[in-house]
mmCIF file of C-alpha atoms and ligand atoms in Angstrom:
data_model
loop_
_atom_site.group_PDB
_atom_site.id
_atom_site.type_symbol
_atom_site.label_atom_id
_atom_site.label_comp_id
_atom_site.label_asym_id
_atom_site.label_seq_id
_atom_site.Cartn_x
_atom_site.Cartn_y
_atom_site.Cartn_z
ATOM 1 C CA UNK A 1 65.560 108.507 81.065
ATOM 2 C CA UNK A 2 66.933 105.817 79.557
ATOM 3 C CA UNK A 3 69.693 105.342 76.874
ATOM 4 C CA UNK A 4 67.409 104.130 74.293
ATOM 5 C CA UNK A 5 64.789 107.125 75.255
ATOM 6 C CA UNK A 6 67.631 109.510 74.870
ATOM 7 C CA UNK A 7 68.690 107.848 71.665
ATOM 8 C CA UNK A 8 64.856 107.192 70.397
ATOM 9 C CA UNK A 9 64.461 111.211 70.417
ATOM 10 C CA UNK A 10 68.042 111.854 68.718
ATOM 11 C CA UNK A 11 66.472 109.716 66.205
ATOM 12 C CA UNK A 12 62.834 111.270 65.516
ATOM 13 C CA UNK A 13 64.749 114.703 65.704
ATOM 14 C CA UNK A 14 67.355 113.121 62.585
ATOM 15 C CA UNK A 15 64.156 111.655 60.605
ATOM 16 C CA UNK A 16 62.711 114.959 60.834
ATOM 17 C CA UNK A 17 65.625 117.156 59.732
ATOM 18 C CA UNK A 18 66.053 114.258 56.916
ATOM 19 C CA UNK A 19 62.177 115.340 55.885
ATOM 20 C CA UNK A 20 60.239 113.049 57.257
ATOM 21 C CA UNK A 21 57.315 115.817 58.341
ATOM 22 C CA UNK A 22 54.106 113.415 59.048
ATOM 23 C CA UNK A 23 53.652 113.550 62.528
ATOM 24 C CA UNK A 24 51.418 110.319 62.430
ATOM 25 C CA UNK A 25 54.458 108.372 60.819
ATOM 26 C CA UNK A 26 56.566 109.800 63.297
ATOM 27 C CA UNK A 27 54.702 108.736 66.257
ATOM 28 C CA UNK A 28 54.200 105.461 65.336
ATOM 29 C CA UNK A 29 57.942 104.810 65.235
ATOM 30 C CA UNK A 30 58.284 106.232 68.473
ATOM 31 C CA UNK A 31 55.894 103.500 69.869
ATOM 32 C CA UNK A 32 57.271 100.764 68.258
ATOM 33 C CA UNK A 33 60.291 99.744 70.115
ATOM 34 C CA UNK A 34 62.772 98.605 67.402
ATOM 35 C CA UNK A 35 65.031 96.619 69.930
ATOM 36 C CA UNK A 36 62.714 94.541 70.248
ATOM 37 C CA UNK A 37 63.192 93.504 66.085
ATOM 38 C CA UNK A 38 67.018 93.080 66.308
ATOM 39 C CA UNK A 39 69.679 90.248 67.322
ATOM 40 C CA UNK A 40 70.349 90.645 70.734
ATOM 41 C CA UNK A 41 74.191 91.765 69.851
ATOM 42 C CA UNK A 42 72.986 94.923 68.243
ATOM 43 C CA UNK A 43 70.548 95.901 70.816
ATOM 44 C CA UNK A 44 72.766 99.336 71.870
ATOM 45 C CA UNK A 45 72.457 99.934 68.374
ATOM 46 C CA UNK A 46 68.726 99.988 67.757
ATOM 47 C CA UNK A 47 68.347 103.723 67.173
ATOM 48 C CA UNK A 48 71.034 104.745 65.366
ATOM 49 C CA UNK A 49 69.962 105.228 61.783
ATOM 50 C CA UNK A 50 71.649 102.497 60.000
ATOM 51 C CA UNK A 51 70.052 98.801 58.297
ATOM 52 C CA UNK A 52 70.993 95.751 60.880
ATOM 53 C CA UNK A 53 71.553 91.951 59.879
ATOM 54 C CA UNK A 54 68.712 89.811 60.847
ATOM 55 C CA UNK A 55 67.971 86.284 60.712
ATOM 56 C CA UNK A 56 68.504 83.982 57.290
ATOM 57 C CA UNK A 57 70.764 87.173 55.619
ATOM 58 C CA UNK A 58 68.198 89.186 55.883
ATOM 59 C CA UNK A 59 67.817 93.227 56.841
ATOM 60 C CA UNK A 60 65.306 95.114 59.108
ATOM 61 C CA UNK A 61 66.048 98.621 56.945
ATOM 62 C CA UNK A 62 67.461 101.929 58.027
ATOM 63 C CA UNK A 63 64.902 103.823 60.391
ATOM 64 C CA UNK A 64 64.864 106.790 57.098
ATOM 65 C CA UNK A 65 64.212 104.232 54.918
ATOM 66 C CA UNK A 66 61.060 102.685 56.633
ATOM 67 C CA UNK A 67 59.689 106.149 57.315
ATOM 68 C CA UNK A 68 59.966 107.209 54.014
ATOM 69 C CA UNK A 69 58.553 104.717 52.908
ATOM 70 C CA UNK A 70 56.099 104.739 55.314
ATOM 71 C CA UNK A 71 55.260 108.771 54.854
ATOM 72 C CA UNK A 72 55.009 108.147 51.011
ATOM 73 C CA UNK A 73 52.717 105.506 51.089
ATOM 74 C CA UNK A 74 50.593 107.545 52.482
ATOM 75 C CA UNK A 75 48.686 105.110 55.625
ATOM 76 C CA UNK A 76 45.115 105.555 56.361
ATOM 77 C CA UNK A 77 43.331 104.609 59.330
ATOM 78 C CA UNK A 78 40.231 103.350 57.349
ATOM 79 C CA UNK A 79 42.532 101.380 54.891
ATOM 80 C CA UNK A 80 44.419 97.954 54.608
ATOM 81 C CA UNK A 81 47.749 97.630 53.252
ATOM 82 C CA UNK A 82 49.781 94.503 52.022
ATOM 83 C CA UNK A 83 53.114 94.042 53.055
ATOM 84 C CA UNK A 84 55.780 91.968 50.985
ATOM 85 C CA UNK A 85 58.888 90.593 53.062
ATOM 86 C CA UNK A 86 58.034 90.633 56.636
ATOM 87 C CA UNK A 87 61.355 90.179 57.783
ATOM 88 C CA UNK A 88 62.063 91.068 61.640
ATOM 89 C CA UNK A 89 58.473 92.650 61.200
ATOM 90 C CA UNK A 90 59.560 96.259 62.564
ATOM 91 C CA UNK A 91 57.969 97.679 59.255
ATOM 92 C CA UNK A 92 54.431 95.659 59.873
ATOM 93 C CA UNK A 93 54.766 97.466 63.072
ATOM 94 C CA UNK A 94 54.765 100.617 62.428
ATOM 95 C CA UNK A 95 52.427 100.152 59.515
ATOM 96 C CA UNK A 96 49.819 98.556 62.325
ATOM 97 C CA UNK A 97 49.422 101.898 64.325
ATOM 98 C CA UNK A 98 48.682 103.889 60.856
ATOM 99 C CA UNK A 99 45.979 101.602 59.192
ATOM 100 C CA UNK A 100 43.303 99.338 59.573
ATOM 101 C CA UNK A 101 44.698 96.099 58.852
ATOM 102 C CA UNK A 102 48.517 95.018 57.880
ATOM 103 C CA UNK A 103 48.601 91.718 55.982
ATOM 104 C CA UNK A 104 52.353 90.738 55.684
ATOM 105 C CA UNK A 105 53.819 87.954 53.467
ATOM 106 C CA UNK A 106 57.348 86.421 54.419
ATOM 107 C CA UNK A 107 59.068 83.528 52.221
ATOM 108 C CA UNK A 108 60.845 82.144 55.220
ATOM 109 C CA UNK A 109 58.757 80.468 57.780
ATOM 110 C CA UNK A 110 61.396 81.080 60.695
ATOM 111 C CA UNK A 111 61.115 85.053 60.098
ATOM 112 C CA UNK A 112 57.560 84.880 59.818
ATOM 113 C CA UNK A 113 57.001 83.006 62.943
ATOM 114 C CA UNK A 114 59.100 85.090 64.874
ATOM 115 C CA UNK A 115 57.772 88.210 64.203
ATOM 116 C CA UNK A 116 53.852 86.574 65.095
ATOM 117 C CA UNK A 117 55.975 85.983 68.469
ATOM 118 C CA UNK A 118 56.885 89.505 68.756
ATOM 119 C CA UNK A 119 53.346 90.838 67.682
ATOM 120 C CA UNK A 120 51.846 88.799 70.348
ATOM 121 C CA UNK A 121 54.793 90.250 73.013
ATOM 122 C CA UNK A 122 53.860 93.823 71.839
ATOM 123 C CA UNK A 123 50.273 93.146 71.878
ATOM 124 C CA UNK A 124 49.438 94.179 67.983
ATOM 125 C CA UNK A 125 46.496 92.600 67.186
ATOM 126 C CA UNK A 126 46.107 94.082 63.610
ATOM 127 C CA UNK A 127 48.819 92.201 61.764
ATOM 128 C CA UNK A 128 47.724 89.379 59.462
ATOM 129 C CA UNK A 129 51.196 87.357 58.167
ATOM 130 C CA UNK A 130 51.230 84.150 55.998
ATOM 131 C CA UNK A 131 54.276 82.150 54.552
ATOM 132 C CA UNK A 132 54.006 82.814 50.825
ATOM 133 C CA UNK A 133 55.688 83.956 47.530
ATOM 134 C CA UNK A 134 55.189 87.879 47.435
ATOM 135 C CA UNK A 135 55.289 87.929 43.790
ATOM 136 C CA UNK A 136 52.200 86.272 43.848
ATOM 137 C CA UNK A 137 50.838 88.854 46.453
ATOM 138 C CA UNK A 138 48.030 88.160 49.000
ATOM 139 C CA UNK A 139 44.736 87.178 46.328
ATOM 140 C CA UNK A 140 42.146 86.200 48.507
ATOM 141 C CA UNK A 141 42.387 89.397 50.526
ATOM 142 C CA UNK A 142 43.209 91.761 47.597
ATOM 143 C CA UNK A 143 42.599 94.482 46.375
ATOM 144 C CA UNK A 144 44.704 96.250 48.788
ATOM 145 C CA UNK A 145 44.338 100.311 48.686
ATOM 146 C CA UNK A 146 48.135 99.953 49.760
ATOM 147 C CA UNK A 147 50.607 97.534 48.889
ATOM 148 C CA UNK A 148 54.552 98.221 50.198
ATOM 149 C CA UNK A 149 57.380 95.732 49.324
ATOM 150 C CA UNK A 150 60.575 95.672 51.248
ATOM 151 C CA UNK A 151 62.971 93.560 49.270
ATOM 152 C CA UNK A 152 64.324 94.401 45.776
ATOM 153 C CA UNK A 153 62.371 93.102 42.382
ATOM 154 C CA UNK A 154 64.188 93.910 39.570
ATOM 155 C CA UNK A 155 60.923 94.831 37.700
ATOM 156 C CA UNK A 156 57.508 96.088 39.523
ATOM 157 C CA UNK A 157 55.860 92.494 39.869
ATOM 158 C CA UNK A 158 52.976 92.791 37.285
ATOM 159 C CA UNK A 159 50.550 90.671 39.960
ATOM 160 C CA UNK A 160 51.075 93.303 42.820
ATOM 161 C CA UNK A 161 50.138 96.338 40.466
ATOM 162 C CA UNK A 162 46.994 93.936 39.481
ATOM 163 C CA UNK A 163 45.922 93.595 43.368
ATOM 164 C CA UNK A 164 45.971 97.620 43.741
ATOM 165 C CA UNK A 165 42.572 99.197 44.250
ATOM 166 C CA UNK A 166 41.711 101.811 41.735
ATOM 167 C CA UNK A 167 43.456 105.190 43.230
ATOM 168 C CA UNK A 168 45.462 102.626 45.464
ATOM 169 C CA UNK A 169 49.360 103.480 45.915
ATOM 170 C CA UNK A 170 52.534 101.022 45.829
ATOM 171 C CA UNK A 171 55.821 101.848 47.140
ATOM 172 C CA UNK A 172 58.573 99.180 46.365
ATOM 173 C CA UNK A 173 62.414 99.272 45.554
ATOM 174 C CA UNK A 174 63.147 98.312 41.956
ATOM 175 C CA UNK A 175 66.301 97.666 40.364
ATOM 176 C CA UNK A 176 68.644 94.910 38.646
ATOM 177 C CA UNK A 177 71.119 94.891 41.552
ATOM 178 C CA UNK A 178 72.104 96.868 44.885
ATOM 179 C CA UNK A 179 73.746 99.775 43.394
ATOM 180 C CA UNK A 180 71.124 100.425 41.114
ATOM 181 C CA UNK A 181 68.175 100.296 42.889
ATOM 182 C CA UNK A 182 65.555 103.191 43.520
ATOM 183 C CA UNK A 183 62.673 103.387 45.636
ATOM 184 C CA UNK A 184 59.288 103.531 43.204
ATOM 185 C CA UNK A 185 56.027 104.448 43.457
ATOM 186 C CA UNK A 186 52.793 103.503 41.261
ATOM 187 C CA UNK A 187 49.914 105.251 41.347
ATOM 188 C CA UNK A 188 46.793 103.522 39.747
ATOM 189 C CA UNK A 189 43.851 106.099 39.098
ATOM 190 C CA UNK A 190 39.783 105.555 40.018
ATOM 191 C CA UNK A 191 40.171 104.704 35.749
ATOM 192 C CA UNK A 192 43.263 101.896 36.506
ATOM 193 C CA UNK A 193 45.641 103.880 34.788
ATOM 194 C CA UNK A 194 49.076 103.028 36.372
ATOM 195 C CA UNK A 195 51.702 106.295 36.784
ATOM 196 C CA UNK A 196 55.140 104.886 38.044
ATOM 197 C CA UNK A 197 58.045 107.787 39.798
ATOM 198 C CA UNK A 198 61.245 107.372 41.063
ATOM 199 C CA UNK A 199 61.728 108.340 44.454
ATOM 200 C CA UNK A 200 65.197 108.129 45.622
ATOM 201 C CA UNK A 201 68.286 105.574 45.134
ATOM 202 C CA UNK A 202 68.269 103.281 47.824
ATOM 203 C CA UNK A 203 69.683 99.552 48.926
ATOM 204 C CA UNK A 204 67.610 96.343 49.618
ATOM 205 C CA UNK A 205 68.192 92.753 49.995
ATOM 206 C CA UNK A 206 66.481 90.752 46.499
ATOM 207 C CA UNK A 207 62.960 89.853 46.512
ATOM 208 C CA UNK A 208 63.329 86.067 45.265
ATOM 209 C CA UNK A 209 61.143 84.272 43.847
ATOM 210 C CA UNK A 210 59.237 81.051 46.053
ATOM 211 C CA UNK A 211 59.252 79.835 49.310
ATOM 212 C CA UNK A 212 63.118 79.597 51.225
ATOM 213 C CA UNK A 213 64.029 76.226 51.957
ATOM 214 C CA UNK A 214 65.456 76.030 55.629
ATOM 215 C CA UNK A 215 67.038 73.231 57.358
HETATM 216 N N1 LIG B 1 60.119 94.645 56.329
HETATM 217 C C1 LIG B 1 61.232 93.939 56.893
HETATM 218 C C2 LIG B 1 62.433 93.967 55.966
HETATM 219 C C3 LIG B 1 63.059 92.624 55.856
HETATM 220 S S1 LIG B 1 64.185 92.387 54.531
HETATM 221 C C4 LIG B 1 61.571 94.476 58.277
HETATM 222 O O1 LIG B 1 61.004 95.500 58.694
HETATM 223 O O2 LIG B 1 62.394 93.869 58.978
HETATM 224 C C5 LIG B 1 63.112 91.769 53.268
HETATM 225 C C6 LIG B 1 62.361 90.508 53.548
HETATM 226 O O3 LIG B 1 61.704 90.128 52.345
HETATM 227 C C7 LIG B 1 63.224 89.302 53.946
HETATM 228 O O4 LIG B 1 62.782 88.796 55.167
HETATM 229 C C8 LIG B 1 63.018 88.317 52.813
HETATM 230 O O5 LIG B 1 63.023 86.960 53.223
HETATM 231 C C9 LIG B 1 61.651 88.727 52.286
HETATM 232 N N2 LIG B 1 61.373 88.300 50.915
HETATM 233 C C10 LIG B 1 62.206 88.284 49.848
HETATM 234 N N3 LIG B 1 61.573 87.815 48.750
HETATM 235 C C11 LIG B 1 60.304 87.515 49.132
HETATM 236 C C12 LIG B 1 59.168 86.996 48.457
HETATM 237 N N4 LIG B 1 59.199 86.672 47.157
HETATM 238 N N5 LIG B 1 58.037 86.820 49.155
HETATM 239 C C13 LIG B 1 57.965 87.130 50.487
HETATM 240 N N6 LIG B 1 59.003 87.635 51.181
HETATM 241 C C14 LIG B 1 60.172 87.835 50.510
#
C-alpha cells in the first residue's frame, strides 16, 4: 500500500472519531483523491487534516471541515445542490458522488478553469461550474434543494436563501471576520419559513463581492 493509502485510512478513521458517522459522506472522500486538488509542494501533505494554500490566496478547507459540511447538508442522490466558491474544486468533488447534479460558481476564472481540468482528469461528469458572483447565486438553474457556500459572508446572502426550494437546506460560514465566524445552517420549510442554527466556530477565506480581476 501506498503512503497516501496508509494516510487516506488514518484520515477516514480521524473524521470518524471527530463524528463524522455518514458512511455515504465518508466514502465519497475516500474516492476523491485530494492530491490531486493541491500545489504540487504539499502533495505529502494531502491527508493530513489541516486547510492548504491554493491558487490566488485561496484555501481548499480542512478534510473535517468539508465533511461536516458535507454530512450536514444532508446530499441526496435524487437532488441538485449549488455550490458557492469552487476553489481547487475538492468540495464539488465529493459533493458529485452524493447528488444528482453539482453546479459550482467561482469568482476567479483561473480556479474555475482548473478545477473543469481536473473534473475532466477524474472523469466527473456531474459538475456544472460557471465564472460568476455567488452572491448573486446560480438563477437560471435555481431553486436548488441544496445550496453550500465555502467562503465567509458576513451576513447569510438574502439571494441564496431566495433560490432555496421549500424544505431545501443551506450550510454556509457566516461571520464579520476570521475569528468570529461560525458555520450556519438555514432551513426553509414546505411553508418558506426560514430557521437559521449555529453549528460550530470555524475559519474561511471572505466571500467578496464580483468577479476577481487577474492579470
Ligand atoms: N470549495 C473550495 C474552497 C475554496 S476557498 C475547495 O474545495 O477548494 C473559497 C472560494 O470561494 C475561493 O476560491 C474564492 O475565490 C471563492 N469566492 C469568494 N467569493 C466568491 C463569490 N462572491 N462568488 C464566487 N466565488 C467566490
Amino acid at each position: 500500500m501506498n503512503e497516501n493509502a496508509a494516510q487516506k485510512i488514518r484520515l477516514i478513521m480521524e473524521l470518524r472519531r471527530q463524528g463524522i458517522n455518514d458512511t455515504d459522506v465518508l466514502s465519497a472522500i475516500e474516492r476523491v483523491p485530494r492530491e490531486e486538488f493541491i500545489p504540487k509542494t504539499f502533495r505529502d501533505r494531502a491527508y493530513e487534516n489541516i486547510a492548504l494554500p491554493i491558487a490566488n490566496g485561496q484555501t481548499i478547507s480542512q478534510p473535517f471541515v468539508v465533511a461536516y459540511m458535507t454530512q450536514m447538508l444532508t446530499p441526496d442522490p435524487r437532488r441538485k445542490v449549488l455550490e458557492v466558491g469552487t476553489g481547487s474544486g475538492y468540495q464539488a468533488a465529493v459533493l458529485s458522488h452524493l447528488c444528482r447534479r453539482v453546479y459550482s460558481l467561482e469568482r476567479f476564472r483561473s480556479l474555475q478553469i482548473e478545477a473543469v481540468r481536473l473534473f475532466e482528469k477524474l472523469k466527473i461528469g456531474n459538475i456544472t461550474t460557471k465564472l460568476g458572483d455567488g452572491y448573486k447565486g446560480w438563477k437560471e438553474q435555481a431553486p436548488f434543494e441544496r445550496i453550500i457556500v465555502t467562503a465567509a459572508a458576513e451576513e447569510i446572502p438574502g439571494t441564496l436563501v431566495d433560490q432555496l426550494n421549500d424544505g431545501g437546506i443551506m450550510i454556509l460560514p457566516v461571520g464579520p471576520e476570521p475569528s468570529d465566524q461560525s458555520i450556519v445552517r438555514v432551513m426553509k420549510d414546505d411553508m418558506g419559513n426560514v430557521q437559521e442554527d449555529e453549528l460550530m466556530p470555524v475559519r474561511f477565506v471572505p466571500l467578496v463581492q464580483g468577479l476577481a480581476v487577474e492579470t
